[in-house]
mmCIF file with all atom_site columns, C-alpha atoms in Angstrom:
data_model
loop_
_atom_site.group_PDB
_atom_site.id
_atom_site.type_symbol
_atom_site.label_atom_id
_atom_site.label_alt_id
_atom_site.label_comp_id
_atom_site.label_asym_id
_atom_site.label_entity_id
_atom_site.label_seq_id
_atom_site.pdbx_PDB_ins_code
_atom_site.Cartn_x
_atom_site.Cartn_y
_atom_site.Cartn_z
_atom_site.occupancy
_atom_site.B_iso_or_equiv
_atom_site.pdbx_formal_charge
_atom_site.auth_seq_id
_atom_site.auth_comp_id
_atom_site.auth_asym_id
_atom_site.auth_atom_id
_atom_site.pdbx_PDB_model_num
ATOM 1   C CA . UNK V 1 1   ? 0.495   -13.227 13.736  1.00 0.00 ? 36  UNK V CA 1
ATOM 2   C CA . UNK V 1 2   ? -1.049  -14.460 10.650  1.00 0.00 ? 37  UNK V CA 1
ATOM 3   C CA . UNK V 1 3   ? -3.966  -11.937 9.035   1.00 0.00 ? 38  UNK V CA 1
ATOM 4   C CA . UNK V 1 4   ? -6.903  -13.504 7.871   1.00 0.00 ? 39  UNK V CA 1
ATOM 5   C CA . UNK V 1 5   ? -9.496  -10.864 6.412   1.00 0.00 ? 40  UNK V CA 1
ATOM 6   C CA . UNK V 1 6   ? -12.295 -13.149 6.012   1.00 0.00 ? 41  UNK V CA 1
ATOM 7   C CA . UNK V 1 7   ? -12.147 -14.135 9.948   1.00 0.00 ? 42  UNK V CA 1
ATOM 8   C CA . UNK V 1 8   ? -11.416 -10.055 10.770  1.00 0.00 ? 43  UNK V CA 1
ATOM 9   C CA . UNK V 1 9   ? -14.530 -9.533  8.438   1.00 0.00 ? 44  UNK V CA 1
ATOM 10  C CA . UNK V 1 10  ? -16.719 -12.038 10.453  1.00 0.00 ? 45  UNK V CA 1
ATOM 11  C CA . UNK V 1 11  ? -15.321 -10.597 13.929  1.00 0.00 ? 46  UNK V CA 1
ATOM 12  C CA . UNK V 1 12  ? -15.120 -7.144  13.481  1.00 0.00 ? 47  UNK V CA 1
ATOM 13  C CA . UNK V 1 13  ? -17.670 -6.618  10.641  1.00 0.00 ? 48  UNK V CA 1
ATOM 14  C CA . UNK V 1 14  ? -19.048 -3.232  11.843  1.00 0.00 ? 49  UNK V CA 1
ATOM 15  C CA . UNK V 1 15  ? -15.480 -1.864  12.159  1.00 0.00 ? 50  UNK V CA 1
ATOM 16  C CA . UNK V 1 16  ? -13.963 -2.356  9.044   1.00 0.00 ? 51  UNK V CA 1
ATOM 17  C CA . UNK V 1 17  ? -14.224 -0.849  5.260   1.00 0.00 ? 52  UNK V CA 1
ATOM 18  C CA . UNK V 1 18  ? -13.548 -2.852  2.988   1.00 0.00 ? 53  UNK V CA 1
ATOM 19  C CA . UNK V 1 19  ? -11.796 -2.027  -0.056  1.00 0.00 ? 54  UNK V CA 1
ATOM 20  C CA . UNK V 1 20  ? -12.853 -3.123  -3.871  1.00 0.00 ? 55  UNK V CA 1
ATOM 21  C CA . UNK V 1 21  ? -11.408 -5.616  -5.250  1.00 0.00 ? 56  UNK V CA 1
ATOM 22  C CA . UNK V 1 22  ? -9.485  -3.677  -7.894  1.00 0.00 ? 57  UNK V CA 1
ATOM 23  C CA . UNK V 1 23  ? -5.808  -4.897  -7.272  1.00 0.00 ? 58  UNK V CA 1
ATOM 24  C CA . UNK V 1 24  ? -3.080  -7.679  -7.995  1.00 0.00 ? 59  UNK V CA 1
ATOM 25  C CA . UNK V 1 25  ? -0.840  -8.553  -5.434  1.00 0.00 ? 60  UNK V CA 1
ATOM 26  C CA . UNK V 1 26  ? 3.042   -8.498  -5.780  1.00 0.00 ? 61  UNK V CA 1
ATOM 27  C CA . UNK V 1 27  ? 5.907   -9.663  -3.454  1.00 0.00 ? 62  UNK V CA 1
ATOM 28  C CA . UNK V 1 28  ? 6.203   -12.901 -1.224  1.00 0.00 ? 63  UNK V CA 1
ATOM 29  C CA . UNK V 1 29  ? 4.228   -10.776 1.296   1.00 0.00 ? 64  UNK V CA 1
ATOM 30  C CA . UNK V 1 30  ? 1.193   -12.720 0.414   1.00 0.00 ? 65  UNK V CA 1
ATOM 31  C CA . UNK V 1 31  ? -0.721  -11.304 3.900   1.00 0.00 ? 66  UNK V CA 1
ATOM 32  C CA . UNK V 1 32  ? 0.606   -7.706  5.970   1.00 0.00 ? 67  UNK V CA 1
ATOM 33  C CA . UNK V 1 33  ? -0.816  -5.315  8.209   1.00 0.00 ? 68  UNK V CA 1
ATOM 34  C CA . UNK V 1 34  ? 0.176   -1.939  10.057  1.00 0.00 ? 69  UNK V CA 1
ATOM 35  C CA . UNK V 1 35  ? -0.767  1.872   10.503  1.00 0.00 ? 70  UNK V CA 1
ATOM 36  C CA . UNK V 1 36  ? -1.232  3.767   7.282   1.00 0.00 ? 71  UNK V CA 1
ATOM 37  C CA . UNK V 1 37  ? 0.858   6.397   6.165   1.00 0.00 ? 72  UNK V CA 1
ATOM 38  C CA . UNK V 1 38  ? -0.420  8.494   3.076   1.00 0.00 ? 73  UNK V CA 1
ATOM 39  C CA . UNK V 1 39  ? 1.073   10.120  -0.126  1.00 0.00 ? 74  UNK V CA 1
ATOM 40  C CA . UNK V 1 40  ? -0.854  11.672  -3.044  1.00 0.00 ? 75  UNK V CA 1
ATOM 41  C CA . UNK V 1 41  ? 0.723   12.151  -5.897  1.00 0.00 ? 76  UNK V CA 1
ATOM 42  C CA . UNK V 1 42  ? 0.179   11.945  -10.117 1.00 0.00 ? 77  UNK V CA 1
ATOM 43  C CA . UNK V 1 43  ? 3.121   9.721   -11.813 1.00 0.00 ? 78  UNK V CA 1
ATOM 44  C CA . UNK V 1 44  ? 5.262   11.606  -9.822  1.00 0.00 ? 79  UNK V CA 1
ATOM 45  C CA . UNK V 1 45  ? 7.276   9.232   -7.112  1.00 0.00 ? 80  UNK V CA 1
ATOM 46  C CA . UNK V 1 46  ? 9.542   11.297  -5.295  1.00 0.00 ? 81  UNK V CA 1
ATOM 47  C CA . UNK V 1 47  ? 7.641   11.247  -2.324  1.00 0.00 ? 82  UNK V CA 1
ATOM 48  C CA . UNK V 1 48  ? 6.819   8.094   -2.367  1.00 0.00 ? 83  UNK V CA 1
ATOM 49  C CA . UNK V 1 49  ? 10.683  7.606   -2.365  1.00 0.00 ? 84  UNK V CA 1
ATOM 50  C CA . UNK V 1 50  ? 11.031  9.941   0.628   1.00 0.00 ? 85  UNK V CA 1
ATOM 51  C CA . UNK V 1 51  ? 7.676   8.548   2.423   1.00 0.00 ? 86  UNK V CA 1
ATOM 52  C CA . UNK V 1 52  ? 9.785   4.852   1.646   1.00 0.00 ? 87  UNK V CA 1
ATOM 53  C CA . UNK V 1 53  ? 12.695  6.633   3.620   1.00 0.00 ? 88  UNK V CA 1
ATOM 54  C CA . UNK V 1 54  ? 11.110  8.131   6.691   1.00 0.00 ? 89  UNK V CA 1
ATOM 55  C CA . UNK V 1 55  ? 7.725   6.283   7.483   1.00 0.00 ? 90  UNK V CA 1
ATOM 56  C CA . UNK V 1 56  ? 7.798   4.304   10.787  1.00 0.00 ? 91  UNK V CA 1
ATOM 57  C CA . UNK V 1 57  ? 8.915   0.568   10.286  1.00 0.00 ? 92  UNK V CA 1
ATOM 58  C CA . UNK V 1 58  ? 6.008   -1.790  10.333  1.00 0.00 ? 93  UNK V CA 1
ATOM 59  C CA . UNK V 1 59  ? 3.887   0.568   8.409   1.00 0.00 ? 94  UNK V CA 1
ATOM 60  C CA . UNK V 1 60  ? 1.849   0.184   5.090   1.00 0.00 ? 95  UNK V CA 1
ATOM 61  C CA . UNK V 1 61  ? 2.118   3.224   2.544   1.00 0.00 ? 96  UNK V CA 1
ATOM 62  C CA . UNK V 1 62  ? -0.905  3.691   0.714   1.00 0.00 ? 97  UNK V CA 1
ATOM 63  C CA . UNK V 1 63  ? -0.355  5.501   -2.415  1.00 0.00 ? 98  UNK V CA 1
ATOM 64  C CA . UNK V 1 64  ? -3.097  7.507   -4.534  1.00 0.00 ? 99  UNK V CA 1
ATOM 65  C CA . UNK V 1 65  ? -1.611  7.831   -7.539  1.00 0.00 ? 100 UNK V CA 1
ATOM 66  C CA . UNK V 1 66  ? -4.999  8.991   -9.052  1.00 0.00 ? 101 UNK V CA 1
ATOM 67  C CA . UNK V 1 67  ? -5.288  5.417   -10.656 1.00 0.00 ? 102 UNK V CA 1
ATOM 68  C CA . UNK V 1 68  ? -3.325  6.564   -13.520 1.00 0.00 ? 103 UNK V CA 1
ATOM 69  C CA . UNK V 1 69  ? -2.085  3.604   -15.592 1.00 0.00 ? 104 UNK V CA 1
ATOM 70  C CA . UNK V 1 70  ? 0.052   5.811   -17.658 1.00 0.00 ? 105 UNK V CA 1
ATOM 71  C CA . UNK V 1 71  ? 3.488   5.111   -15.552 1.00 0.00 ? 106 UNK V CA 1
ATOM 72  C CA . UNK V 1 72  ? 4.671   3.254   -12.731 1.00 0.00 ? 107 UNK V CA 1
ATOM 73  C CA . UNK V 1 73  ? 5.217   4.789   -9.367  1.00 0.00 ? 108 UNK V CA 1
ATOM 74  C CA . UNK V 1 74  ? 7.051   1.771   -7.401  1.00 0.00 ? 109 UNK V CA 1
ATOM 75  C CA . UNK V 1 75  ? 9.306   -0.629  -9.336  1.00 0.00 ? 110 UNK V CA 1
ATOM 76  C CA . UNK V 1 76  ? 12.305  -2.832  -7.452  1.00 0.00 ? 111 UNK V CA 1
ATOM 77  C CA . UNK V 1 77  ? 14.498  0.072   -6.704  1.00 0.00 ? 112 UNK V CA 1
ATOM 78  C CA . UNK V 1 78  ? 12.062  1.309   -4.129  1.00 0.00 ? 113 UNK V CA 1
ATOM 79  C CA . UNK V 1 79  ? 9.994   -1.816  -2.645  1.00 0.00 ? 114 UNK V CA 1
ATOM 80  C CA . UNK V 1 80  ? 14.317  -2.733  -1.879  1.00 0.00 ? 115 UNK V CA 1
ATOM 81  C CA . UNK V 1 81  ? 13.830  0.095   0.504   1.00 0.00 ? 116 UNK V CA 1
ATOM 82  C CA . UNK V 1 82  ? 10.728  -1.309  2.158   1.00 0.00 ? 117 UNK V CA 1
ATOM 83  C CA . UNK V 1 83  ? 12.077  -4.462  2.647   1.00 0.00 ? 118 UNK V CA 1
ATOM 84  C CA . UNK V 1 84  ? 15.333  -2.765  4.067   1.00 0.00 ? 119 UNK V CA 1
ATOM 85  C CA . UNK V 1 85  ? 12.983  -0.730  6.367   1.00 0.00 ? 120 UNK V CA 1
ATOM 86  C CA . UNK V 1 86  ? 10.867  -3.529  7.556   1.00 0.00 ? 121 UNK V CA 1
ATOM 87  C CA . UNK V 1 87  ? 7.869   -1.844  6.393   1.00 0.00 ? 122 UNK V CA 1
ATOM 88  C CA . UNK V 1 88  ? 5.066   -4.354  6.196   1.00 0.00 ? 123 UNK V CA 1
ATOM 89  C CA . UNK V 1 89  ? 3.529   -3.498  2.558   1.00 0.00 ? 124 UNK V CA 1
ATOM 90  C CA . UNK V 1 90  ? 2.833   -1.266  0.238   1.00 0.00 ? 125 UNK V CA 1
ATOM 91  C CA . UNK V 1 91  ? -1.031  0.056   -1.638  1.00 0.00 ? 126 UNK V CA 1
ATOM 92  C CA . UNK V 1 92  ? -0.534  1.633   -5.039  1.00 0.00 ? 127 UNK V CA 1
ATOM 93  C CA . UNK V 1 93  ? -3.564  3.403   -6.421  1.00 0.00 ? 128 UNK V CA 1
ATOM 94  C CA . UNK V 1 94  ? -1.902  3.298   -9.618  1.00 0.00 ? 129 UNK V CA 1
ATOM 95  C CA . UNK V 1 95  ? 1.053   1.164   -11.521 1.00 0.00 ? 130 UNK V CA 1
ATOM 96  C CA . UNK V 1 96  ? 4.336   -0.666  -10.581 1.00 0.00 ? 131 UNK V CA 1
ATOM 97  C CA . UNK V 1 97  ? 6.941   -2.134  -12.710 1.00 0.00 ? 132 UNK V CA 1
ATOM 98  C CA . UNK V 1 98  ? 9.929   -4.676  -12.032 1.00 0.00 ? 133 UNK V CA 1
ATOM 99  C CA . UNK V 1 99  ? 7.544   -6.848  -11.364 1.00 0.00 ? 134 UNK V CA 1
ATOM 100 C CA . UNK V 1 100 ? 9.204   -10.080 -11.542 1.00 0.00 ? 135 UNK V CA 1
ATOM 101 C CA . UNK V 1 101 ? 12.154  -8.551  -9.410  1.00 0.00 ? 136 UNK V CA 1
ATOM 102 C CA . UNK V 1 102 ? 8.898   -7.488  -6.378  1.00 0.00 ? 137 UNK V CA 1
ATOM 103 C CA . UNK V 1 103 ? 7.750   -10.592 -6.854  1.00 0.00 ? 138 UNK V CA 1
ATOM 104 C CA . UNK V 1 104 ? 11.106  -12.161 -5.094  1.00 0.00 ? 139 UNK V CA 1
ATOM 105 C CA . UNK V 1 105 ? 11.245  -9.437  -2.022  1.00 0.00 ? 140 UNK V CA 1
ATOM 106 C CA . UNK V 1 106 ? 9.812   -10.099 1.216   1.00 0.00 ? 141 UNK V CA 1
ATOM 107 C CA . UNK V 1 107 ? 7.296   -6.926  0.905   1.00 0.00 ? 142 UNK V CA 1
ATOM 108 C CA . UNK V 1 108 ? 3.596   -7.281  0.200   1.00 0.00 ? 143 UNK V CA 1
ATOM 109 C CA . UNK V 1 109 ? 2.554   -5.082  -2.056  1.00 0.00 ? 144 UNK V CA 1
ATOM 110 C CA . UNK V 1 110 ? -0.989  -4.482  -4.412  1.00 0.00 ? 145 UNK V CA 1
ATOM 111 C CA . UNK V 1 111 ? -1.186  -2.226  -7.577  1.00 0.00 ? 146 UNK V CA 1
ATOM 112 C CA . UNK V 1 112 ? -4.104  -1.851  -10.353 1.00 0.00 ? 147 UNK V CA 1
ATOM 113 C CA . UNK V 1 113 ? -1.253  -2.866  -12.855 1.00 0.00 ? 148 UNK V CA 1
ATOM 114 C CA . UNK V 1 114 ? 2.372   -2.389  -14.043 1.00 0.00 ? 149 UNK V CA 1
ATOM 115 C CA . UNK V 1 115 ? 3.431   -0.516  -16.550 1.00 0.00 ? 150 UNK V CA 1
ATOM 116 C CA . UNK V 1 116 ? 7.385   -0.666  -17.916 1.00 0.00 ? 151 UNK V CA 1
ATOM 117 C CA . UNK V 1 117 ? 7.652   3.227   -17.893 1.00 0.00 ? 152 UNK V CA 1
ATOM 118 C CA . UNK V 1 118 ? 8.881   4.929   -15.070 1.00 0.00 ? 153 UNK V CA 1
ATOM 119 C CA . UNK V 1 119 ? 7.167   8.112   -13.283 1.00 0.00 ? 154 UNK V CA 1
ATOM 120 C CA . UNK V 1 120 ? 8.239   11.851  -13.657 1.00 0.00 ? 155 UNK V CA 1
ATOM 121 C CA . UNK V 1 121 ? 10.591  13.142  -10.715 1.00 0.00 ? 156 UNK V CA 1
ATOM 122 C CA . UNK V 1 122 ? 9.093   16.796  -9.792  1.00 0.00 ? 157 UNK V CA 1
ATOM 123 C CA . UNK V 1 123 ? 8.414   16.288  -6.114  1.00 0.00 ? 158 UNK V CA 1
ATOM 124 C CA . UNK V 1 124 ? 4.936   17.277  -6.179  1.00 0.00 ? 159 UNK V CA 1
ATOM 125 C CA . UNK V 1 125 ? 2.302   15.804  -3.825  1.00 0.00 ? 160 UNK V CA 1
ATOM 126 C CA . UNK V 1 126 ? 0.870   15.655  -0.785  1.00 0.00 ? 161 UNK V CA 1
ATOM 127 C CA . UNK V 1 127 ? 1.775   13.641  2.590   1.00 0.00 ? 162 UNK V CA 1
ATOM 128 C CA . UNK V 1 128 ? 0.138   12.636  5.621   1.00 0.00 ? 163 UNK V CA 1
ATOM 129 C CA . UNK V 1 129 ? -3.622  12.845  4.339   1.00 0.00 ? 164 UNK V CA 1
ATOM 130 C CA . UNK V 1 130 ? -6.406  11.192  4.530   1.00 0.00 ? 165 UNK V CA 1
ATOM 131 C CA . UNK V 1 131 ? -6.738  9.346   0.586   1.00 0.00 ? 166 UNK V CA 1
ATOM 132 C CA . UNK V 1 132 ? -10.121 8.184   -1.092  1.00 0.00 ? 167 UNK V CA 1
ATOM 133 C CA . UNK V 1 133 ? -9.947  5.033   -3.695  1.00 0.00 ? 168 UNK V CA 1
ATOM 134 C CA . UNK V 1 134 ? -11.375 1.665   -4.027  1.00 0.00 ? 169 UNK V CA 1
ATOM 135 C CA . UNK V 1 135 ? -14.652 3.022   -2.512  1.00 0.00 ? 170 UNK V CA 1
ATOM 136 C CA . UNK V 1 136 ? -13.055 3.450   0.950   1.00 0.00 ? 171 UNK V CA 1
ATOM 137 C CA . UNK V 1 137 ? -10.843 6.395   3.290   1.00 0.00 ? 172 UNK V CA 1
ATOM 138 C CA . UNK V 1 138 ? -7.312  5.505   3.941   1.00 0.00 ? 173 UNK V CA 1
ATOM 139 C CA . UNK V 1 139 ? -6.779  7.575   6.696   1.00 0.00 ? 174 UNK V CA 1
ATOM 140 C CA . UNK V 1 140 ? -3.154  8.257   8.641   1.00 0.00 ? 175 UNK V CA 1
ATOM 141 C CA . UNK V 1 141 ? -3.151  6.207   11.858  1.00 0.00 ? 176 UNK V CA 1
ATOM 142 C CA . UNK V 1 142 ? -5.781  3.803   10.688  1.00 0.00 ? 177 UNK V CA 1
ATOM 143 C CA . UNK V 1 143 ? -4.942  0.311   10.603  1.00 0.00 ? 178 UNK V CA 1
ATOM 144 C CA . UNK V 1 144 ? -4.728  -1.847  7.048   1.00 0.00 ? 179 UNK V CA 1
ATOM 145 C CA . UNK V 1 145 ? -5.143  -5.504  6.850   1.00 0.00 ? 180 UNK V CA 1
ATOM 146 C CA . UNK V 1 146 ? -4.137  -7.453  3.565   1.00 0.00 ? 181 UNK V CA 1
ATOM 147 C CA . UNK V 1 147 ? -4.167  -11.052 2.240   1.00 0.00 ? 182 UNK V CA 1
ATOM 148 C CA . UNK V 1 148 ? -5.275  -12.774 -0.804  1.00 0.00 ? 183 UNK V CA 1
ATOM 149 C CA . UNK V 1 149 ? -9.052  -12.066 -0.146  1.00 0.00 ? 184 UNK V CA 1
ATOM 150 C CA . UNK V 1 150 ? -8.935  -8.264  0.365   1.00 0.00 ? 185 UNK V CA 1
ATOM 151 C CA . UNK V 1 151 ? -8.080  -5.383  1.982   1.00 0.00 ? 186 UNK V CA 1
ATOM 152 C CA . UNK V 1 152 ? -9.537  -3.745  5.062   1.00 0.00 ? 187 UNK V CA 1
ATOM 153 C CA . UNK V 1 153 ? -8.879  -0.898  6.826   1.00 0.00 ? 188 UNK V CA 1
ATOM 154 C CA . UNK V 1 154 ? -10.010 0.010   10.543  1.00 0.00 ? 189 UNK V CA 1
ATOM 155 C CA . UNK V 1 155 ? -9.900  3.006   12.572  1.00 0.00 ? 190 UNK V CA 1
ATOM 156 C CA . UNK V 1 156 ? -7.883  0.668   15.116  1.00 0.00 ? 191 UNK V CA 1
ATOM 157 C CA . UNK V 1 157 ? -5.797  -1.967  15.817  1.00 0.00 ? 192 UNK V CA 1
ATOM 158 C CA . UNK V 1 158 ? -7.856  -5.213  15.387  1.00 0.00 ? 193 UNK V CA 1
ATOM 159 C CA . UNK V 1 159 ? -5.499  -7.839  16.228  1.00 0.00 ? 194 UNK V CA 1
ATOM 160 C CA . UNK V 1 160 ? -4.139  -7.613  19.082  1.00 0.00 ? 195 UNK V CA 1
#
């Protein structure tokens, strides 16, 4: 099913946050959508890794990386999982790298930036919680919509 945010905006307006317009978009994935799944974390990735590893297929991770800019938390090793896991896409709060390599995968994914330096690997985060950025809640369970326009999220499935 194609996503098209500006028609879910103008059908489902009162159901739907949408989020600033604060990121690029990486991967041939121009347009994804599934249940979130949530990781916190501060230019740490290991559990993004692990969240990469275990999170349903055919759902989006949405990272809060704080919005630090000082490190990337995704780069090609990891969005290769994705893609091997059929997840649909991926939200960074923060910076990727590899960016030319993402840009070839069949994984949507949006970041503030890239950066060429890679995070710090001390396993410290949180999983499974509801995250705050881009003046909207990413909550667990909820349903994220992406395409070139935006990104919405919904309490439920909107298309279906």
């Amino acid at each position: 099913m194609d996503i098209i945010t500006a028609d879910l905006c103008d059908e489902y307006r009162d159901q739907v946050e949408i989020a600033e317009p604060i990121f690029s978009i990486y991967g041939e994935k121009k347009a994804f959508y599934g249940p979130i799944s949530t990781v916190k974390v501060y230019e740490d990735n290991v559990l993004v890794k692990k969240a990469l590893q275990t999170i349903p297929e055919g759902s989006v991770l949405v990272v809060d990386g704080g919005g630090s800019t000082r490190c990337a938390l995704l780069g090609d090793n990891l969005a290769k999982i994705a893609v091997k896991r059929k997840l649909a896409g991926v939200i960074v709060y923060g910076c990727i790298r590899d960016s030319a390599e993402i840009n070839q995968l069949n994984i949507g994914v949006r970041a503030i930036a890239t950066h060429p330096l890679k995070s710090i690997k001390e396993g410290k985060g949180v999983e499974n919680i509801p995250v705050q950025f881009a003046g909207i809640n990413f909550e667990p369970g909820a349903y994220l919509y992406a395409d070139e326009d935006g990104i919405l999220v919904s309490d439920e499935r909107l298309n279906k």
